[in-house]
Short mmCIF file of C-alpha atoms in Angstrom, two decimals:
data_model
loop_
_atom_site.label_atom_id
_atom_site.label_comp_id
_atom_site.label_asym_id
_atom_site.label_seq_id
_atom_site.Cartn_x
_atom_site.Cartn_y
_atom_site.Cartn_z
CA UNK A 105 34.40 -2.24 -38.48
CA UNK A 106 31.62 -1.21 -40.84
CA UNK A 107 28.88 1.19 -39.71
CA UNK A 108 26.37 -1.64 -39.96
CA UNK A 109 28.44 -3.85 -37.67
CA UNK A 110 28.90 -0.97 -35.22
CA UNK A 111 25.16 -0.39 -35.17
CA UNK A 112 24.57 -4.05 -34.46
CA UNK A 113 27.13 -3.94 -31.65
CA UNK A 114 25.36 -0.97 -30.07
CA UNK A 115 22.01 -2.71 -30.28
CA UNK A 116 23.49 -5.86 -28.79
CA UNK A 117 25.01 -3.90 -25.91
CA UNK A 118 21.67 -2.21 -25.26
CA UNK A 119 19.88 -5.57 -25.27
CA UNK A 120 22.49 -6.98 -22.91
CA UNK A 121 21.96 -4.08 -20.51
CA UNK A 122 18.17 -4.52 -20.61
CA UNK A 123 18.64 -8.23 -20.04
CA UNK A 124 20.75 -7.55 -16.96
CA UNK A 125 18.08 -5.19 -15.59
CA UNK A 126 15.40 -7.83 -16.20
CA UNK A 127 17.49 -10.45 -14.42
CA UNK A 128 17.88 -8.17 -11.41
CA UNK A 129 14.16 -7.47 -11.36
CA UNK A 130 13.55 -11.20 -11.65
CA UNK A 131 15.82 -11.81 -8.66
CA UNK A 132 13.93 -9.26 -6.58
CA UNK A 133 10.51 -10.51 -7.64
CA UNK A 134 11.27 -14.20 -7.26
CA UNK A 135 13.25 -14.03 -3.99
CA UNK A 136 12.58 -10.89 -1.97
CA UNK A 137 8.91 -10.45 -2.85
CA UNK A 138 7.86 -14.04 -2.01
CA UNK A 139 9.78 -13.73 1.27
CA UNK A 140 7.93 -10.53 2.19
CA UNK A 141 4.59 -12.01 1.15
CA UNK A 142 5.31 -15.20 3.10
CA UNK A 143 6.23 -13.35 6.29
CA UNK A 144 3.20 -11.07 5.96
CA UNK A 145 0.86 -14.00 5.38
CA UNK A 146 2.42 -15.89 8.32
CA UNK A 147 1.87 -12.95 10.66
CA UNK A 148 -1.68 -12.34 9.47
CA UNK A 149 -2.60 -16.01 9.68
CA UNK A 150 -1.18 -16.34 13.20
CA UNK A 151 -3.06 -13.22 14.25
CA UNK A 152 -6.26 -14.61 12.75
CA UNK A 153 -5.80 -17.98 14.47
CA UNK A 154 -5.17 -16.28 17.81
CA UNK A 155 -8.28 -14.19 17.27
CA UNK A 156 -10.41 -17.27 16.59
CA UNK A 157 -9.03 -19.02 19.67
CA UNK A 158 -9.75 -15.89 21.71
CA UNK A 159 -13.37 -15.87 20.55
CA UNK A 160 -13.69 -19.56 21.45
CA UNK A 161 -12.35 -18.84 24.95
CA UNK A 162 -14.80 -15.98 25.37
CA UNK A 163 -17.66 -18.25 24.26
CA UNK A 164 -16.74 -20.68 27.05
CA UNK A 165 -16.63 -17.81 29.55
CA UNK A 166 -20.10 -16.68 28.49
CA UNK A 167 -21.44 -20.18 29.06
CA UNK A 168 -19.90 -20.23 32.53
CA UNK A 169 -21.48 -16.85 33.27
CA UNK A 170 -24.91 -18.14 32.27
CA UNK A 171 -24.44 -21.29 34.36
CA UNK A 172 -23.33 -19.34 37.45
CA UNK A 173 -26.13 -16.81 37.03
CA UNK A 174 -28.73 -19.59 36.84
CA UNK A 175 -27.19 -21.29 39.89
CA UNK A 176 -27.18 -18.01 41.84
CA UNK A 177 -30.81 -17.23 40.98
CA UNK A 178 -31.88 -20.75 41.96
CA UNK A 179 -30.12 -20.56 45.31
CA UNK A 180 -31.46 -17.06 46.01
CA UNK A 181 -34.99 -18.31 45.35
CA UNK A 182 -34.35 -21.19 47.77
CA UNK A 183 -32.99 -18.71 50.33
CA UNK A 184 -36.17 -16.66 49.98
CA UNK A 185 -37.94 -19.79 51.23
CA UNK A 186 -35.55 -20.06 54.20
CA UNK A 187 -33.41 -22.80 52.64
CA UNK A 188 -29.66 -22.16 52.52
CA UNK A 189 -27.40 -25.06 51.48
CA UNK A 190 -24.06 -25.74 53.25
CA UNK A 191 -24.13 -22.53 55.24
CA UNK A 192 -24.39 -20.49 52.06
CA UNK A 193 -21.05 -21.56 50.55
CA UNK A 194 -22.51 -22.54 47.12
CA UNK A 195 -24.44 -19.28 47.12
CA UNK A 196 -21.35 -17.15 47.70
CA UNK A 197 -19.29 -19.29 45.31
CA UNK A 198 -21.73 -18.68 42.45
CA UNK A 199 -21.55 -14.95 43.10
CA UNK A 200 -17.74 -14.98 43.29
CA UNK A 201 -17.54 -16.94 40.02
CA UNK A 202 -19.36 -14.07 38.36
CA UNK A 203 -17.36 -11.29 39.94
CA UNK A 204 -14.41 -11.27 40.26
CA UNK A 205 -14.19 -14.71 38.56
CA UNK A 206 -15.39 -13.70 35.10
CA UNK A 207 -13.66 -10.31 35.23
CA UNK A 208 -10.29 -11.90 36.01
CA UNK A 209 -10.71 -14.62 33.36
CA UNK A 210 -11.66 -12.06 30.69
CA UNK A 211 -8.65 -9.90 31.55
CA UNK A 212 -6.38 -12.84 30.65
CA UNK A 213 -7.75 -12.90 27.10
CA UNK A 214 -5.17 -10.80 25.24
CA UNK A 215 -6.82 -11.05 21.83
CA UNK A 216 -9.58 -8.84 20.49
CA UNK A 217 -12.80 -9.01 22.51
CA UNK A 218 -15.95 -10.17 20.78
CA UNK A 219 -18.71 -7.67 20.14
CA UNK A 220 -20.86 -6.75 23.21
CA UNK A 221 -18.81 -8.78 25.71
CA UNK A 222 -17.44 -5.64 27.37
CA UNK A 223 -21.01 -4.35 27.77
CA UNK A 224 -21.93 -7.70 29.30
CA UNK A 225 -19.08 -7.34 31.78
CA UNK A 226 -20.37 -3.91 32.82
CA UNK A 227 -23.89 -5.30 33.29
CA UNK A 228 -22.43 -8.21 35.27
CA UNK A 229 -20.74 -5.84 37.73
CA UNK A 230 -24.01 -3.98 38.28
CA UNK A 231 -25.91 -7.23 38.71
CA UNK A 232 -23.46 -8.73 41.22
CA UNK A 233 -23.63 -5.58 43.33
CA UNK A 234 -27.41 -5.94 43.55
CA UNK A 235 -27.18 -9.72 44.06
CA UNK A 236 -24.64 -9.28 46.85
CA UNK A 237 -27.34 -7.61 48.93
CA UNK A 238 -29.59 -10.65 48.49
CA UNK A 239 -26.72 -13.00 49.39
CA UNK A 240 -25.94 -10.97 52.51
CA UNK A 241 -29.61 -11.17 53.52
CA UNK A 242 -29.61 -14.94 52.96
CA UNK A 243 -26.49 -15.45 55.09
CA UNK A 244 -27.68 -13.18 57.91
CA UNK A 245 -28.66 -14.67 61.24
CA UNK A 246 -31.32 -15.39 62.08
CA UNK A 247 -32.42 -16.53 58.65
CA UNK A 248 -35.03 -14.34 57.06
CA UNK A 249 -36.53 -15.42 53.75
CA UNK A 250 -38.59 -12.26 53.75
CA UNK A 251 -35.44 -10.13 53.65
CA UNK A 252 -34.14 -12.05 50.64
CA UNK A 253 -37.52 -11.76 48.93
CA UNK A 254 -37.54 -8.02 49.53
CA UNK A 255 -34.17 -7.66 47.77
CA UNK A 256 -35.24 -9.87 44.86
CA UNK A 257 -38.42 -7.83 44.42
CA UNK A 258 -36.59 -4.51 44.60
CA UNK A 259 -36.46 -2.32 41.50
CA UNK A 260 -32.66 -2.20 41.66
CA UNK A 261 -32.27 -5.97 41.53
CA UNK A 262 -34.97 -6.53 38.91
CA UNK A 263 -33.51 -3.88 36.59
CA UNK A 264 -29.98 -5.22 37.07
CA UNK A 265 -31.13 -8.80 36.45
CA UNK A 266 -33.05 -7.83 33.31
CA UNK A 267 -30.17 -5.76 31.93
CA UNK A 268 -27.73 -8.57 32.68
CA UNK A 269 -29.89 -11.12 30.85
CA UNK A 270 -30.17 -8.82 27.81
CA UNK A 271 -26.43 -8.21 27.89
CA UNK A 272 -25.74 -11.96 27.90
CA UNK A 273 -28.02 -12.44 24.87
CA UNK A 274 -26.34 -9.55 23.04
CA UNK A 275 -22.88 -10.91 23.88
CA UNK A 276 -23.82 -14.35 22.56
CA UNK A 277 -25.04 -12.80 19.31
CA UNK A 278 -22.00 -10.54 19.03
CA UNK A 279 -19.65 -13.42 19.77
CA UNK A 280 -21.21 -15.49 17.01
CA UNK A 281 -20.87 -12.65 14.51
CA UNK A 282 -17.27 -12.01 15.54
CA UNK A 283 -16.44 -15.69 15.14
CA UNK A 284 -18.07 -15.77 11.69
CA UNK A 285 -16.06 -12.73 10.61
CA UNK A 286 -12.82 -14.29 11.85
CA UNK A 287 -13.57 -17.51 9.96
CA UNK A 288 -14.37 -15.50 6.82
CA UNK A 289 -11.05 -13.68 7.18
CA UNK A 290 -9.28 -17.02 7.41
CA UNK A 291 -10.92 -18.14 4.16
CA UNK A 292 -9.79 -14.91 2.51
CA UNK A 293 -6.22 -15.54 3.68
CA UNK A 294 -6.26 -19.05 2.26
CA UNK A 295 -7.63 -17.87 -1.10
CA UNK A 296 -5.11 -15.00 -1.17
CA UNK A 297 -2.26 -17.42 -0.49
CA UNK A 298 -3.42 -19.63 -3.36
CA UNK A 299 -3.77 -16.64 -5.71
CA UNK A 300 -0.33 -15.30 -4.79
CA UNK A 301 1.22 -18.74 -5.34
CA UNK A 302 -0.35 -18.92 -8.80
CA UNK A 303 0.79 -15.36 -9.58
CA UNK A 304 4.38 -16.10 -8.56
CA UNK A 305 4.33 -19.26 -10.69
CA UNK A 306 3.12 -17.23 -13.68
CA UNK A 307 5.82 -14.62 -13.05
CA UNK A 308 8.49 -17.31 -12.94
CA UNK A 309 7.29 -18.74 -16.24
CA UNK A 310 7.04 -15.29 -17.85
CA UNK A 311 10.50 -14.18 -16.80
CA UNK A 312 11.95 -17.53 -17.87
CA UNK A 313 10.48 -17.07 -21.35
CA UNK A 314 11.77 -13.49 -21.49
CA UNK A 315 15.24 -14.68 -20.52
CA UNK A 316 15.17 -17.39 -23.19
CA UNK A 317 14.12 -14.85 -25.82
CA UNK A 318 16.85 -12.45 -24.72
CA UNK A 319 19.45 -15.21 -25.00
CA UNK A 320 18.16 -16.17 -28.45
CA UNK A 321 18.33 -12.55 -29.66
CA UNK A 322 21.83 -12.16 -28.25
CA UNK A 323 22.99 -15.32 -30.03
CA UNK A 324 21.43 -14.18 -33.30
CA UNK A 325 23.05 -10.76 -32.98
CA UNK A 326 26.45 -12.28 -32.26
CA UNK A 327 26.11 -14.58 -35.25
CA UNK A 328 25.22 -11.61 -37.46
CA UNK A 329 28.22 -9.63 -36.22
CA UNK A 330 30.57 -12.51 -36.93
CA UNK A 331 29.15 -12.94 -40.38
CA UNK A 332 29.43 -9.21 -41.01
CA UNK A 333 33.11 -9.19 -40.02
CA UNK A 334 33.83 -12.04 -42.42
CA UNK A 335 31.72 -10.65 -45.25
CA UNK A 336 33.36 -8.20 -47.61
CA UNK A 337 30.35 -8.07 -49.88
CA UNK A 338 28.42 -5.58 -47.73
CA UNK A 339 26.78 -2.31 -48.62
CA UNK A 340 29.54 -0.09 -47.12
CA UNK A 341 32.25 -2.04 -49.01
CA UNK A 342 30.28 -1.76 -52.26
CA UNK A 343 29.92 2.00 -51.77
CA UNK A 344 33.66 2.40 -51.15
CA UNK A 345 34.58 0.22 -54.10
CA UNK A 346 32.16 2.08 -56.36
CA UNK A 347 33.89 5.39 -55.62
CA UNK A 348 37.41 4.09 -56.26
CA UNK A 349 39.28 5.12 -59.41
CA UNK A 350 40.95 1.71 -59.48
CA UNK A 351 39.02 -1.26 -60.69
CA UNK A 352 38.03 -3.74 -58.03
CA UNK A 353 36.55 -7.19 -58.54
CA UNK A 354 35.82 -10.07 -56.20
CA UNK A 355 36.24 -13.56 -57.62
CA UNK A 356 34.98 -16.80 -56.12
CA UNK A 357 37.12 -19.92 -55.82
CA UNK A 358 36.20 -20.90 -59.39
CA UNK A 359 37.09 -17.38 -60.63
CA UNK A 360 33.47 -16.32 -61.10
CA UNK A 361 33.03 -12.54 -60.78
CA UNK A 362 30.90 -11.85 -57.69
CA UNK A 363 31.31 -8.05 -57.71
CA UNK A 364 32.88 -5.51 -60.05
CA UNK A 365 32.92 -1.78 -59.44
CA UNK A 366 32.22 0.76 -62.23
CA UNK A 367 35.95 1.45 -62.76
CA UNK A 368 36.63 -2.24 -63.40
CA UNK A 369 33.68 -2.46 -65.78
CA UNK A 370 34.94 0.64 -67.64
CA UNK A 371 38.45 -0.79 -67.93
CA UNK A 372 37.50 -4.33 -68.92
CA UNK A 373 34.13 -3.92 -70.56
CA UNK A 374 32.26 -7.21 -70.99
CA UNK A 375 35.07 -9.12 -69.32
CA UNK A 376 33.98 -7.59 -65.97
CA UNK A 377 30.40 -8.82 -66.30
CA UNK A 378 29.15 -10.23 -62.96
CA UNK A 379 28.68 -13.98 -63.19
CA UNK A 380 31.27 -14.48 -65.90
CA UNK A 381 34.67 -16.12 -65.40
CA UNK A 382 37.82 -14.01 -65.18
CA UNK A 383 41.43 -15.17 -65.25
CA UNK A 384 43.29 -12.99 -62.78
CA UNK A 385 46.66 -14.27 -64.01
CA UNK A 386 46.29 -12.91 -67.57
CA UNK A 387 48.25 -9.92 -68.81
CA UNK A 388 46.09 -7.02 -69.94
CA UNK A 389 47.72 -4.33 -72.02
CA UNK A 390 47.98 -0.95 -70.29
CA UNK A 391 46.71 -2.37 -67.02
CA UNK A 392 48.34 -3.73 -63.91
CA UNK A 393 46.55 -6.22 -61.66
CA UNK A 394 47.13 -7.15 -58.02
CA UNK A 395 45.39 -9.98 -56.22
CA UNK A 396 44.83 -10.64 -52.54
CA UNK A 397 42.94 -13.23 -50.54
CA UNK A 398 39.82 -12.39 -48.55
CA UNK A 399 36.43 -13.64 -47.44
CA UNK A 400 32.98 -12.77 -48.72
CA UNK A 401 29.74 -14.37 -47.60
CA UNK A 402 31.73 -16.73 -45.39
CA UNK A 403 33.79 -18.18 -48.28
CA UNK A 404 37.34 -17.62 -49.48
CA UNK A 405 37.57 -15.18 -52.39
CA UNK A 406 40.17 -13.38 -54.48
CA UNK A 407 40.18 -9.59 -54.56
CA UNK A 408 41.51 -8.20 -57.85
CA UNK A 409 42.66 -4.57 -58.02
CA UNK A 410 43.20 -3.10 -61.51
CA UNK A 411 45.19 0.06 -62.14
CA UNK A 412 45.72 1.93 -65.37
CA UNK A 413 49.40 2.33 -66.38
#
């Protein structure tokens, strides 16, 4: 094998190795990476959905707290005027719905709490402790509206009621902001999923083009190597023939001289001119000629070797 052909073989082997590495990278990128991205997106999206549902549940709980607080305040005002409905059962029920009702319901929410709702819960506990005194006064016998009024006008109850109202307002605002943030995160996830899908599609197209180019180069290299093996009219052959003491000529099928080394030109003179016709069967005085078949440039040729006697 000529040095040129060997060099081409080495380059082809190197390209083949790089192509194998690219195919492995393609396999990882187009199979493992999308799987990891898909699982990650699935987990994040589920977490985000659970978070949104948790905020919606907390919003309903806040509405129930406001409704029970309003009902409790209304019934306490009626009790301060010596009116207690159904032996005070609605009064106590409204208080129980606040605490422990709200506290137990909130504890069942396993997702992230909305902003300020924990502070509202703390204010609720303080308020229900103060309100319990008013409820006890309303349920006491004999009925005493003055006792209920005294509790409602106390500094402890007024401060607790005011703080509880402010805490509810803050929790409503915080819940709205938390819900907005969760919805924004969901939009980001959707956009990210779309962007990743487009990126993977581009990667698939890019690696497909790279593979096609690698296959084309490999085919071209293989074709060149085959041609080089069948081609005797190469630079290395010409250099070897030029250094030979024997005359060497290559004749085409119609006996046209395609190549003649310096020794042949010295022995035959003008008869060894490239492009002229040479009869390899003639007898030349003082010279011996041998012929053999070969290939040059993909065609059958005759190799003539001339020796001086």
